[in-house]
mmCIF file of C-alpha atoms in Angstrom:
data_model
loop_
_atom_site.group_PDB
_atom_site.id
_atom_site.type_symbol
_atom_site.label_atom_id
_atom_site.label_comp_id
_atom_site.label_asym_id
_atom_site.label_seq_id
_atom_site.Cartn_x
_atom_site.Cartn_y
_atom_site.Cartn_z
ATOM 1 C CA MET A 202 -75.864 52.800 10.696
ATOM 2 C CA GLU A 203 -74.461 54.575 13.729
ATOM 3 C CA THR A 204 -75.586 58.139 14.340
ATOM 4 C CA ALA A 205 -74.619 61.015 16.617
ATOM 5 C CA THR A 206 -75.965 59.473 19.782
ATOM 6 C CA GLN A 207 -74.576 58.417 23.177
ATOM 7 C CA GLY A 208 -72.491 61.543 23.549
ATOM 8 C CA GLU A 209 -70.940 61.666 20.092
ATOM 9 C CA PRO A 210 -70.342 65.307 19.051
ATOM 10 C CA ALA A 211 -72.529 66.485 16.178
ATOM 11 C CA ARG A 212 -69.430 67.705 14.310
ATOM 12 C CA ALA A 213 -67.872 64.226 14.419
ATOM 13 C CA ALA A 214 -71.115 62.648 13.227
ATOM 14 C CA ASP A 215 -71.311 65.118 10.337
ATOM 15 C CA SER A 216 -67.708 64.369 9.347
ATOM 16 C CA ARG A 217 -68.444 60.651 9.412
ATOM 17 C CA ARG A 218 -71.485 61.074 7.172
ATOM 18 C CA ARG A 219 -69.506 63.141 4.666
ATOM 19 C CA TRP A 220 -66.672 60.610 4.582
ATOM 20 C CA THR A 221 -69.219 57.855 4.051
ATOM 21 C CA LEU A 222 -70.726 59.829 1.168
ATOM 22 C CA ALA A 223 -67.284 60.287 -0.396
ATOM 23 C CA VAL A 224 -66.438 56.588 -0.097
ATOM 24 C CA PHE A 225 -69.815 55.507 -1.486
ATOM 25 C CA ALA A 226 -69.537 57.950 -4.424
ATOM 26 C CA PHE A 227 -66.027 56.735 -5.238
ATOM 27 C CA ILE A 228 -66.964 53.057 -5.194
ATOM 28 C CA ALA A 229 -70.059 53.724 -7.326
ATOM 29 C CA LEU A 230 -67.874 55.356 -9.983
ATOM 30 C CA GLU A 231 -65.423 52.456 -9.731
ATOM 31 C CA GLY A 232 -68.260 50.020 -10.371
ATOM 32 C CA ALA A 233 -69.394 51.974 -13.411
ATOM 33 C CA THR A 234 -65.876 52.249 -14.837
ATOM 34 C CA ARG A 235 -65.222 48.553 -14.287
ATOM 35 C CA GLN A 236 -68.362 47.430 -16.077
ATOM 36 C CA VAL A 237 -67.881 49.706 -19.062
ATOM 37 C CA VAL A 238 -65.104 47.331 -20.169
ATOM 38 C CA GLY A 239 -67.311 44.237 -20.176
ATOM 39 C CA ALA A 240 -70.076 46.033 -22.036
ATOM 40 C CA LEU A 241 -67.596 47.234 -24.666
ATOM 41 C CA ILE A 242 -66.096 43.823 -25.470
ATOM 42 C CA PRO A 243 -68.163 43.325 -28.685
ATOM 43 C CA THR A 244 -67.426 46.922 -29.754
ATOM 44 C CA LEU A 245 -63.696 46.567 -29.116
ATOM 45 C CA ARG A 246 -63.660 43.412 -31.222
ATOM 46 C CA THR A 247 -65.183 45.336 -34.131
ATOM 47 C CA SER A 248 -63.291 48.590 -33.628
ATOM 48 C CA PHE A 249 -59.803 47.093 -33.323
ATOM 49 C CA GLY A 250 -60.317 43.734 -35.077
ATOM 50 C CA THR A 251 -59.273 41.873 -31.927
ATOM 51 C CA PRO A 252 -59.476 38.025 -31.720
ATOM 52 C CA GLU A 253 -61.238 36.302 -28.808
ATOM 53 C CA TRP A 254 -58.085 35.176 -27.004
ATOM 54 C CA GLN A 255 -56.769 38.740 -26.878
ATOM 55 C CA LEU A 256 -60.091 40.007 -25.563
ATOM 56 C CA GLY A 257 -59.615 37.542 -22.729
ATOM 57 C CA LEU A 258 -56.603 39.658 -21.655
ATOM 58 C CA VAL A 259 -58.861 42.579 -20.720
ATOM 59 C CA ALA A 260 -59.520 41.244 -17.210
ATOM 60 C CA PRO A 261 -55.836 40.490 -16.414
ATOM 61 C CA ALA A 262 -54.762 43.898 -17.731
ATOM 62 C CA GLY A 263 -57.158 45.668 -15.391
ATOM 63 C CA THR A 264 -55.892 43.586 -12.484
ATOM 64 C CA ILE A 265 -52.085 43.516 -12.663
ATOM 65 C CA GLY A 266 -51.469 47.086 -11.528
ATOM 66 C CA PHE A 267 -54.416 46.965 -9.148
ATOM 67 C CA LEU A 268 -52.907 43.967 -7.330
ATOM 68 C CA LEU A 269 -49.612 45.718 -6.666
ATOM 69 C CA LEU A 270 -51.007 49.054 -5.507
ATOM 70 C CA VAL A 271 -53.844 47.719 -3.372
ATOM 71 C CA ALA A 272 -51.406 45.384 -1.599
ATOM 72 C CA ALA A 273 -49.008 48.290 -1.024
ATOM 73 C CA SER A 274 -51.852 50.451 0.330
ATOM 74 C CA GLY A 275 -52.784 47.724 2.804
ATOM 75 C CA ALA A 276 -49.160 47.362 3.898
ATOM 76 C CA VAL A 277 -48.715 51.059 4.726
ATOM 77 C CA ALA A 278 -52.033 51.415 6.561
ATOM 78 C CA GLY A 279 -51.508 53.124 9.900
ATOM 79 C CA ARG A 280 -48.499 55.022 8.558
ATOM 80 C CA VAL A 281 -49.988 57.094 5.693
ATOM 81 C CA ASP A 282 -52.691 59.750 5.993
ATOM 82 C CA THR A 283 -55.989 58.227 4.806
ATOM 83 C CA ARG A 284 -57.245 61.475 3.297
ATOM 84 C CA ARG A 285 -54.189 61.896 1.035
ATOM 85 C CA LEU A 286 -54.277 58.244 0.019
ATOM 86 C CA LEU A 287 -57.926 58.406 -1.021
ATOM 87 C CA PHE A 288 -57.513 61.736 -2.798
ATOM 88 C CA PHE A 289 -54.616 60.439 -4.883
ATOM 89 C CA GLY A 290 -56.534 57.256 -5.714
ATOM 90 C CA ILE A 291 -59.674 59.116 -6.763
ATOM 91 C CA VAL A 292 -57.837 61.635 -8.959
ATOM 92 C CA GLY A 293 -55.744 58.891 -10.518
ATOM 93 C CA SER A 294 -58.801 56.772 -11.238
ATOM 94 C CA GLY A 295 -60.488 59.667 -13.026
ATOM 95 C CA VAL A 296 -57.439 60.546 -15.099
ATOM 96 C CA GLY A 297 -56.975 56.891 -16.021
ATOM 97 C CA ALA A 298 -60.601 56.524 -17.108
ATOM 98 C CA PHE A 299 -60.399 59.623 -19.302
ATOM 99 C CA ALA A 300 -57.143 58.392 -20.873
ATOM 100 C CA MET A 301 -58.803 55.120 -21.916
ATOM 101 C CA GLY A 302 -61.019 57.086 -24.259
ATOM 102 C CA LEU A 303 -57.967 58.430 -26.104
ATOM 103 C CA VAL A 304 -56.290 55.130 -27.045
ATOM 104 C CA PRO A 305 -55.487 54.507 -30.749
ATOM 105 C CA SER A 306 -55.166 50.693 -30.627
ATOM 106 C CA PHE A 307 -56.118 47.656 -28.560
ATOM 107 C CA GLY A 308 -52.564 47.264 -27.245
ATOM 108 C CA VAL A 309 -52.570 50.826 -25.924
ATOM 109 C CA PHE A 310 -56.055 50.195 -24.516
ATOM 110 C CA LEU A 311 -54.653 47.320 -22.437
ATOM 111 C CA ALA A 312 -51.774 49.512 -21.244
ATOM 112 C CA ALA A 313 -54.153 52.319 -20.219
ATOM 113 C CA LEU A 314 -56.393 49.785 -18.480
ATOM 114 C CA THR A 315 -53.400 48.505 -16.509
ATOM 115 C CA LEU A 316 -52.467 52.033 -15.414
ATOM 116 C CA ARG A 317 -56.020 52.899 -14.399
ATOM 117 C CA GLY A 318 -56.287 49.697 -12.403
ATOM 118 C CA ALA A 319 -53.107 50.544 -10.519
ATOM 119 C CA LEU A 320 -54.281 54.058 -9.650
ATOM 120 C CA SER A 321 -57.690 52.839 -8.494
ATOM 121 C CA GLY A 322 -55.932 50.304 -6.259
ATOM 122 C CA VAL A 323 -54.534 53.190 -4.199
ATOM 123 C CA GLY A 324 -58.038 54.376 -3.309
ATOM 124 C CA ARG A 325 -59.539 50.900 -2.924
ATOM 125 C CA GLY A 326 -56.841 49.943 -0.442
ATOM 126 C CA GLY A 327 -58.104 52.487 2.064
ATOM 127 C CA ASP A 328 -61.798 53.158 1.458
ATOM 128 C CA ARG A 329 -63.375 50.033 2.962
ATOM 129 C CA PRO A 330 -60.980 49.947 5.966
ATOM 130 C CA LEU A 331 -62.049 53.521 6.680
ATOM 131 C CA LEU A 332 -65.673 52.362 6.872
ATOM 132 C CA SER A 333 -64.575 49.522 9.139
ATOM 133 C CA HIS A 334 -63.239 52.030 11.669
ATOM 134 C CA LEU A 335 -66.040 54.565 11.229
ATOM 135 C CA TYR A 336 -68.671 51.883 11.956
ATOM 136 C CA PRO A 337 -66.943 49.247 14.129
ATOM 137 C CA HIS A 338 -70.228 47.787 15.407
ATOM 138 C CA HIS A 339 -71.854 47.320 11.995
ATOM 139 C CA ARG A 340 -69.097 46.134 9.665
ATOM 140 C CA GLY A 341 -71.209 43.497 7.962
ATOM 141 C CA ARG A 342 -73.989 45.952 7.234
ATOM 142 C CA LEU A 343 -71.712 48.753 5.988
ATOM 143 C CA PHE A 344 -69.680 46.372 3.853
ATOM 144 C CA GLY A 345 -72.893 45.181 2.262
ATOM 145 C CA PHE A 346 -74.037 48.755 1.618
ATOM 146 C CA TYR A 347 -70.592 49.679 0.259
ATOM 147 C CA ASP A 348 -70.757 46.856 -2.254
ATOM 148 C CA MET A 349 -74.350 47.769 -2.998
ATOM 149 C CA MET A 350 -73.130 51.205 -4.087
ATOM 150 C CA TRP A 351 -70.555 49.505 -6.309
ATOM 151 C CA ALA A 352 -73.460 47.583 -7.829
ATOM 152 C CA VAL A 353 -75.443 50.783 -8.396
ATOM 153 C CA GLY A 354 -72.531 52.244 -10.337
ATOM 154 C CA ALA A 355 -71.860 48.963 -12.121
ATOM 155 C CA THR A 356 -75.480 48.856 -13.259
ATOM 156 C CA LEU A 357 -75.130 52.306 -14.784
ATOM 157 C CA GLY A 358 -71.861 51.462 -16.558
ATOM 158 C CA PRO A 359 -73.400 49.428 -19.421
ATOM 159 C CA LEU A 360 -76.105 52.088 -19.769
ATOM 160 C CA VAL A 361 -73.387 54.720 -20.221
ATOM 161 C CA VAL A 362 -71.982 52.502 -22.983
ATOM 162 C CA THR A 363 -75.422 52.231 -24.564
ATOM 163 C CA ALA A 364 -75.742 56.034 -24.596
ATOM 164 C CA ALA A 365 -72.249 56.403 -26.086
ATOM 165 C CA LEU A 366 -73.040 53.875 -28.807
ATOM 166 C CA TRP A 367 -76.236 55.745 -29.636
ATOM 167 C CA ALA A 368 -73.980 58.756 -30.177
ATOM 168 C CA GLU A 369 -71.800 56.481 -32.356
ATOM 169 C CA ASN A 370 -68.663 57.013 -30.254
ATOM 170 C CA TRP A 371 -67.787 54.474 -27.540
ATOM 171 C CA ARG A 372 -65.007 56.757 -26.266
ATOM 172 C CA LEU A 373 -67.597 59.170 -24.841
ATOM 173 C CA ALA A 374 -68.328 56.639 -22.101
ATOM 174 C CA TYR A 375 -64.800 56.982 -20.725
ATOM 175 C CA TYR A 376 -64.754 60.749 -21.099
ATOM 176 C CA ALA A 377 -67.971 61.084 -19.080
ATOM 177 C CA LEU A 378 -66.772 58.773 -16.324
ATOM 178 C CA GLY A 379 -63.363 60.437 -16.099
ATOM 179 C CA VAL A 380 -64.929 63.848 -15.512
ATOM 180 C CA SER A 381 -67.330 62.397 -12.915
ATOM 181 C CA TYR A 382 -64.465 61.710 -10.484
ATOM 182 C CA LEU A 383 -63.732 65.443 -10.127
ATOM 183 C CA PRO A 384 -66.513 66.377 -7.647
ATOM 184 C CA VAL A 385 -65.673 63.354 -5.473
ATOM 185 C CA ALA A 386 -62.022 64.396 -5.395
ATOM 186 C CA ALA A 387 -63.092 67.931 -4.474
ATOM 187 C CA LEU A 388 -65.197 66.595 -1.577
ATOM 188 C CA VAL A 389 -62.297 64.549 -0.176
ATOM 189 C CA TRP A 390 -59.951 67.525 -0.534
ATOM 190 C CA SER A 391 -62.335 69.697 1.470
ATOM 191 C CA LEU A 392 -62.686 67.214 4.340
ATOM 192 C CA PRO A 393 -60.377 67.040 7.360
ATOM 193 C CA SER A 394 -58.615 63.769 8.043
ATOM 194 C CA PRO A 395 -61.189 61.256 9.341
ATOM 195 C CA SER A 396 -61.432 60.929 13.102
ATOM 196 C CA VAL A 397 -61.684 57.303 14.185
ATOM 197 C CA ASP A 398 -61.171 55.542 17.489
ATOM 198 C CA GLY A 399 -58.390 53.015 17.045
ATOM 199 C CA GLY A 400 -57.531 52.938 13.372
ATOM 200 C CA ASP A 401 -55.268 50.337 11.821
ATOM 201 C CA ASP A 402 -52.150 49.405 13.765
ATOM 202 C CA PRO A 403 -48.901 49.753 11.781
ATOM 203 C CA LEU A 404 -48.216 46.442 10.068
ATOM 204 C CA THR A 405 -45.079 44.409 10.796
ATOM 205 C CA ARG A 406 -43.710 41.294 9.112
ATOM 206 C CA ALA A 407 -44.802 39.196 12.083
ATOM 207 C CA GLY A 408 -48.247 40.753 11.772
ATOM 208 C CA VAL A 409 -48.500 39.701 8.125
ATOM 209 C CA TYR A 410 -47.765 36.078 9.021
ATOM 210 C CA ARG A 411 -50.220 36.182 11.915
ATOM 211 C CA ILE A 412 -53.023 37.585 9.759
ATOM 212 C CA ALA A 413 -52.369 35.166 6.888
ATOM 213 C CA ARG A 414 -52.563 32.165 9.244
ATOM 214 C CA LYS A 415 -55.919 33.066 10.753
ATOM 215 C CA PRO A 416 -58.566 30.444 9.817
ATOM 216 C CA ALA A 417 -61.158 33.128 9.068
ATOM 217 C CA VAL A 418 -58.782 34.859 6.623
ATOM 218 C CA LEU A 419 -58.000 31.565 4.877
ATOM 219 C CA VAL A 420 -61.717 30.796 4.539
ATOM 220 C CA MET A 421 -62.327 34.292 3.164
ATOM 221 C CA ALA A 422 -59.489 33.948 0.654
ATOM 222 C CA ALA A 423 -60.717 30.611 -0.676
ATOM 223 C CA GLY A 424 -64.350 31.705 -0.852
ATOM 224 C CA ILE A 425 -63.566 35.018 -2.531
ATOM 225 C CA LEU A 426 -61.249 33.336 -5.057
ATOM 226 C CA PHE A 427 -64.131 31.119 -6.198
ATOM 227 C CA SER A 428 -66.891 33.740 -6.166
ATOM 228 C CA ALA A 429 -64.796 36.504 -7.755
ATOM 229 C CA GLY A 430 -63.715 34.140 -10.521
ATOM 230 C CA VAL A 431 -67.360 33.562 -11.381
ATOM 231 C CA GLU A 432 -67.991 37.320 -11.311
ATOM 232 C CA GLY A 433 -65.067 37.954 -13.650
ATOM 233 C CA GLY A 434 -66.322 35.341 -16.086
ATOM 234 C CA LEU A 435 -69.799 36.827 -16.123
ATOM 235 C CA PHE A 436 -68.660 40.444 -16.388
ATOM 236 C CA THR A 437 -66.377 39.654 -19.329
ATOM 237 C CA TRP A 438 -68.294 37.074 -21.355
ATOM 238 C CA LEU A 439 -72.001 37.422 -20.552
ATOM 239 C CA THR A 440 -72.685 39.805 -23.441
ATOM 240 C CA THR A 441 -70.825 37.429 -25.771
ATOM 241 C CA TYR A 442 -73.010 34.541 -24.572
ATOM 242 C CA ALA A 443 -76.139 36.664 -25.048
ATOM 243 C CA GLN A 444 -75.352 37.348 -28.710
ATOM 244 C CA GLY A 445 -77.540 35.087 -30.838
ATOM 245 C CA ARG A 446 -79.609 34.077 -27.814
ATOM 246 C CA LEU A 447 -81.266 37.452 -27.278
ATOM 247 C CA SER A 448 -82.298 40.197 -29.683
ATOM 248 C CA GLY A 449 -79.584 42.720 -30.476
ATOM 249 C CA SER A 450 -81.119 45.412 -28.286
ATOM 250 C CA LEU A 451 -80.990 43.128 -25.224
ATOM 251 C CA VAL A 452 -77.390 41.948 -25.511
ATOM 252 C CA THR A 453 -75.863 44.847 -23.549
ATOM 253 C CA VAL A 454 -78.937 44.989 -21.328
ATOM 254 C CA SER A 455 -78.188 41.429 -20.148
ATOM 255 C CA LEU A 456 -75.146 42.710 -18.246
ATOM 256 C CA SER A 457 -77.260 45.494 -16.730
ATOM 257 C CA VAL A 458 -79.814 42.904 -15.576
ATOM 258 C CA LEU A 459 -77.037 40.992 -13.816
ATOM 259 C CA LEU A 460 -75.802 44.141 -12.108
ATOM 260 C CA VAL A 461 -79.251 45.457 -11.215
ATOM 261 C CA ALA A 462 -79.667 42.288 -9.158
ATOM 262 C CA TYR A 463 -76.528 43.223 -7.208
ATOM 263 C CA VAL A 464 -78.323 46.185 -5.618
ATOM 264 C CA PRO A 465 -81.052 44.255 -3.728
ATOM 265 C CA GLY A 466 -78.701 41.279 -3.352
ATOM 266 C CA ARG A 467 -76.053 43.248 -1.488
ATOM 267 C CA PHE A 468 -78.589 45.233 0.501
ATOM 268 C CA ALA A 469 -80.129 41.955 1.664
ATOM 269 C CA ALA A 470 -76.734 40.447 2.478
ATOM 270 C CA GLY A 471 -75.789 43.487 4.568
ATOM 271 C CA SER A 472 -79.111 43.437 6.382
ATOM 272 C CA LEU A 473 -79.139 39.679 7.032
ATOM 273 C CA SER A 474 -75.511 39.164 8.073
ATOM 274 C CA ASP A 475 -76.169 40.071 11.728
ATOM 275 C CA ARG A 476 -79.228 37.822 11.866
ATOM 276 C CA PHE A 477 -77.901 34.615 10.332
ATOM 277 C CA GLY A 478 -74.141 34.857 10.752
ATOM 278 C CA TYR A 479 -71.575 35.222 7.996
ATOM 279 C CA LEU A 480 -70.836 31.583 7.168
ATOM 280 C CA PRO A 481 -74.437 30.306 7.101
ATOM 281 C CA LEU A 482 -75.363 33.239 4.883
ATOM 282 C CA ALA A 483 -72.446 32.604 2.522
ATOM 283 C CA PHE A 484 -73.298 28.895 2.337
ATOM 284 C CA GLY A 485 -76.946 29.609 1.528
ATOM 285 C CA LEU A 486 -76.054 32.163 -1.121
ATOM 286 C CA GLY A 487 -73.625 29.694 -2.692
ATOM 287 C CA VAL A 488 -76.302 27.003 -2.986
ATOM 288 C CA LEU A 489 -78.746 29.440 -4.574
ATOM 289 C CA CYS A 490 -76.066 30.629 -6.993
ATOM 290 C CA VAL A 491 -75.248 27.103 -8.176
ATOM 291 C CA LEU A 492 -78.912 26.406 -8.896
ATOM 292 C CA SER A 493 -79.340 29.753 -10.680
ATOM 293 C CA THR A 494 -76.200 29.286 -12.789
ATOM 294 C CA ALA A 495 -77.211 25.776 -13.852
ATOM 295 C CA TYR A 496 -80.672 26.996 -14.861
ATOM 296 C CA THR A 497 -79.336 30.024 -16.761
ATOM 297 C CA PHE A 498 -76.639 28.363 -18.842
ATOM 298 C CA VAL A 499 -78.111 24.868 -19.240
ATOM 299 C CA LEU A 500 -81.900 25.251 -19.415
ATOM 300 C CA ALA A 501 -82.912 28.873 -20.029
ATOM 301 C CA SER A 502 -83.507 30.385 -23.463
ATOM 302 C CA GLY A 503 -84.998 33.567 -24.885
ATOM 303 C CA PRO A 504 -86.337 36.071 -22.333
ATOM 304 C CA PHE A 505 -86.058 33.445 -19.576
ATOM 305 C CA LEU A 506 -82.299 33.834 -19.899
ATOM 306 C CA LEU A 507 -82.626 37.301 -18.359
ATOM 307 C CA VAL A 508 -84.635 35.864 -15.464
ATOM 308 C CA GLY A 509 -81.840 33.407 -14.799
ATOM 309 C CA VAL A 510 -79.183 36.121 -15.060
ATOM 310 C CA PHE A 511 -81.055 38.205 -12.468
ATOM 311 C CA CYS A 512 -81.196 35.254 -10.065
ATOM 312 C CA VAL A 513 -77.473 34.621 -10.509
ATOM 313 C CA GLY A 514 -76.676 38.236 -9.683
ATOM 314 C CA LEU A 515 -79.032 38.249 -6.705
ATOM 315 C CA SER A 516 -77.303 35.282 -5.059
ATOM 316 C CA LEU A 517 -73.712 35.894 -6.203
ATOM 317 C CA SER A 518 -73.580 39.540 -5.159
ATOM 318 C CA GLY A 519 -73.687 39.015 -1.401
ATOM 319 C CA LEU A 520 -70.784 36.583 -1.199
ATOM 320 C CA TYR A 521 -67.847 39.010 -1.343
ATOM 321 C CA PRO A 522 -68.958 41.492 1.350
ATOM 322 C CA THR A 523 -70.152 38.681 3.626
ATOM 323 C CA LEU A 524 -66.861 36.775 3.448
ATOM 324 C CA LEU A 525 -64.777 39.941 3.838
ATOM 325 C CA ALA A 526 -66.738 41.089 6.898
ATOM 326 C CA TYR A 527 -66.314 37.602 8.394
ATOM 327 C CA ALA A 528 -62.524 37.821 8.131
ATOM 328 C CA THR A 529 -62.356 41.457 9.263
ATOM 329 C CA GLU A 530 -64.142 40.593 12.508
ATOM 330 C CA SER A 531 -61.256 38.231 13.330
ATOM 331 C CA THR A 532 -58.665 41.028 13.241
ATOM 332 C CA PRO A 533 -60.313 44.489 13.200
ATOM 333 C CA GLU A 534 -57.059 46.210 14.178
ATOM 334 C CA HIS A 535 -55.688 45.233 10.758
ATOM 335 C CA SER A 536 -58.738 45.801 8.577
ATOM 336 C CA ALA A 537 -56.685 47.366 5.765
ATOM 337 C CA PRO A 538 -54.419 44.310 5.265
ATOM 338 C CA VAL A 539 -57.452 42.011 5.408
ATOM 339 C CA ASN A 540 -59.164 44.230 2.844
ATOM 340 C CA ALA A 541 -56.017 44.110 0.692
ATOM 341 C CA ILE A 542 -55.898 40.314 0.887
ATOM 342 C CA GLY A 543 -59.550 40.114 -0.148
ATOM 343 C CA LEU A 544 -59.028 42.481 -3.067
ATOM 344 C CA VAL A 545 -55.852 40.742 -4.242
ATOM 345 C CA VAL A 546 -57.475 37.317 -4.155
ATOM 346 C CA ALA A 547 -60.590 38.664 -5.861
ATOM 347 C CA SER A 548 -58.441 40.249 -8.543
ATOM 348 C CA VAL A 549 -56.684 36.947 -9.205
ATOM 349 C CA GLY A 550 -60.051 35.252 -9.668
ATOM 350 C CA ILE A 551 -61.499 38.057 -11.770
ATOM 351 C CA ALA A 552 -58.424 38.093 -14.004
ATOM 352 C CA GLY A 553 -57.686 34.385 -14.224
ATOM 353 C CA VAL A 554 -61.084 32.860 -14.906
ATOM 354 C CA PRO A 555 -62.017 35.077 -17.902
ATOM 355 C CA ALA A 556 -58.600 34.439 -19.452
ATOM 356 C CA VAL A 557 -59.077 30.669 -19.146
ATOM 357 C CA MET A 558 -62.601 31.020 -20.504
ATOM 358 C CA GLY A 559 -61.220 32.856 -23.532
ATOM 359 C CA PHE A 560 -59.252 29.763 -24.552
ATOM 360 C CA VAL A 561 -62.244 27.484 -23.826
ATOM 361 C CA ILE A 562 -64.437 29.699 -26.011
ATOM 362 C CA GLU A 563 -61.850 29.567 -28.790
ATOM 363 C CA GLY A 564 -61.965 25.761 -28.773
ATOM 364 C CA SER A 565 -65.400 24.702 -27.513
ATOM 365 C CA GLY A 566 -67.661 27.765 -27.649
ATOM 366 C CA VAL A 567 -69.033 30.218 -25.135
ATOM 367 C CA ALA A 568 -71.779 27.913 -23.829
ATOM 368 C CA ALA A 569 -69.249 25.349 -22.589
ATOM 369 C CA ALA A 570 -67.220 28.082 -20.907
ATOM 370 C CA MET A 571 -70.220 29.537 -19.061
ATOM 371 C CA ARG A 572 -71.280 26.113 -17.763
ATOM 372 C CA LEU A 573 -67.825 25.612 -16.268
ATOM 373 C CA LEU A 574 -68.626 28.438 -13.819
ATOM 374 C CA ILE A 575 -70.571 25.883 -11.782
ATOM 375 C CA VAL A 576 -67.259 24.260 -10.727
ATOM 376 C CA PRO A 577 -65.866 27.140 -8.590
ATOM 377 C CA LEU A 578 -69.310 27.690 -7.067
ATOM 378 C CA VAL A 579 -69.353 24.102 -5.852
ATOM 379 C CA GLY A 580 -65.900 24.730 -4.387
ATOM 380 C CA LEU A 581 -67.259 27.726 -2.490
ATOM 381 C CA ILE A 582 -70.091 25.661 -1.045
ATOM 382 C CA VAL A 583 -67.619 23.047 0.195
ATOM 383 C CA VAL A 584 -65.341 25.675 1.803
ATOM 384 C CA THR A 585 -68.150 27.480 3.640
ATOM 385 C CA ALA A 586 -69.780 24.220 4.772
ATOM 386 C CA VAL A 587 -66.536 22.890 6.266
ATOM 387 C CA ALA A 588 -65.754 26.246 7.908
ATOM 388 C CA TRP A 589 -69.277 26.545 9.322
ATOM 389 C CA ARG A 590 -68.986 23.088 10.859
ATOM 390 C CA ARG A 591 -65.506 23.592 12.350
ATOM 391 C CA LEU A 592 -65.292 27.300 13.125
ATOM 392 C CA GLY A 593 -68.861 28.317 13.899
ATOM 393 C CA THR A 594 -70.849 31.211 12.484
ATOM 394 C CA ALA A 595 -68.593 34.153 13.385
ATOM 395 C CA ALA A 596 -64.876 34.828 13.470
#
């Protein structure tokens, strides 16, 4: 991580550190809020009497509004003040999380989830691009650390649910998370607008076409679509798969085990990206993830299931930041649109795959649905192998 050296004023270095803290705190809370939903799936089924196919709509509901707002945030990058954009996104995310604890029915829950997703998209459209400009020489590393902080929060999300269920009120999880956004919003409000050398250029229609045609962006989009789809399937249905295969006390913990693995997995990916190159690293992680997924959902049983889940999380977690950093290096002057493309594609995968799995579960059972996750992982391996051969290791 860059420090106040080589003539950089101490005040600028301090501002950069505080902005980094604000971004990391926001994404950690986003990770926690996101994973509360997956951990609550069994509880929502009982509380609202919801059938499996409707539960499969949870992921799409959290994605629809997010897609629109994160794309809009990427489009206006370079024209809108970053500080105001992030502040609005953080406040909106907190209000949306708190409102989800007030819902009277599953239909209203889906509506509140859609609204919260949209408001969080405002902040997510600008936070990672800000890091890209604050640390232009270490994008791969900072992107890995950024996603590691998401994993830290995501790991805590199911534990917040566990604490709320001990108190016999699942709504407390959303109340606690909603209030937690307030100090982060206060920090952003107190900071001056971030000072960066060469932020995003204003985006034009010709620029959109040019970015979308770049080979590195196409590779990123395909790879993220596959990997994010697998993540969405695991986040939504892992606890359902664990029921009957693990003791009751370990069902929710299974999701925490998956997310705990994201912390070292993303730290390692950020640290190794400069050494091995983005595409070789993504290819290797994809191979490891296929092997781990096959072991977990075909061979493993009892406590060994948790070992397999940890290995899946360890290998799967590094794919998104590695692929996004690879594409950003190809067009750093438009890091916000590239970030928006990555988030939109990831949202499509995260929303679409769990919904499809819901229908598979209804007809063939959860085991068959989880084994199908091997298919998109094989697709990711093919994409990264072809790109590595034809494009080289860096954008």
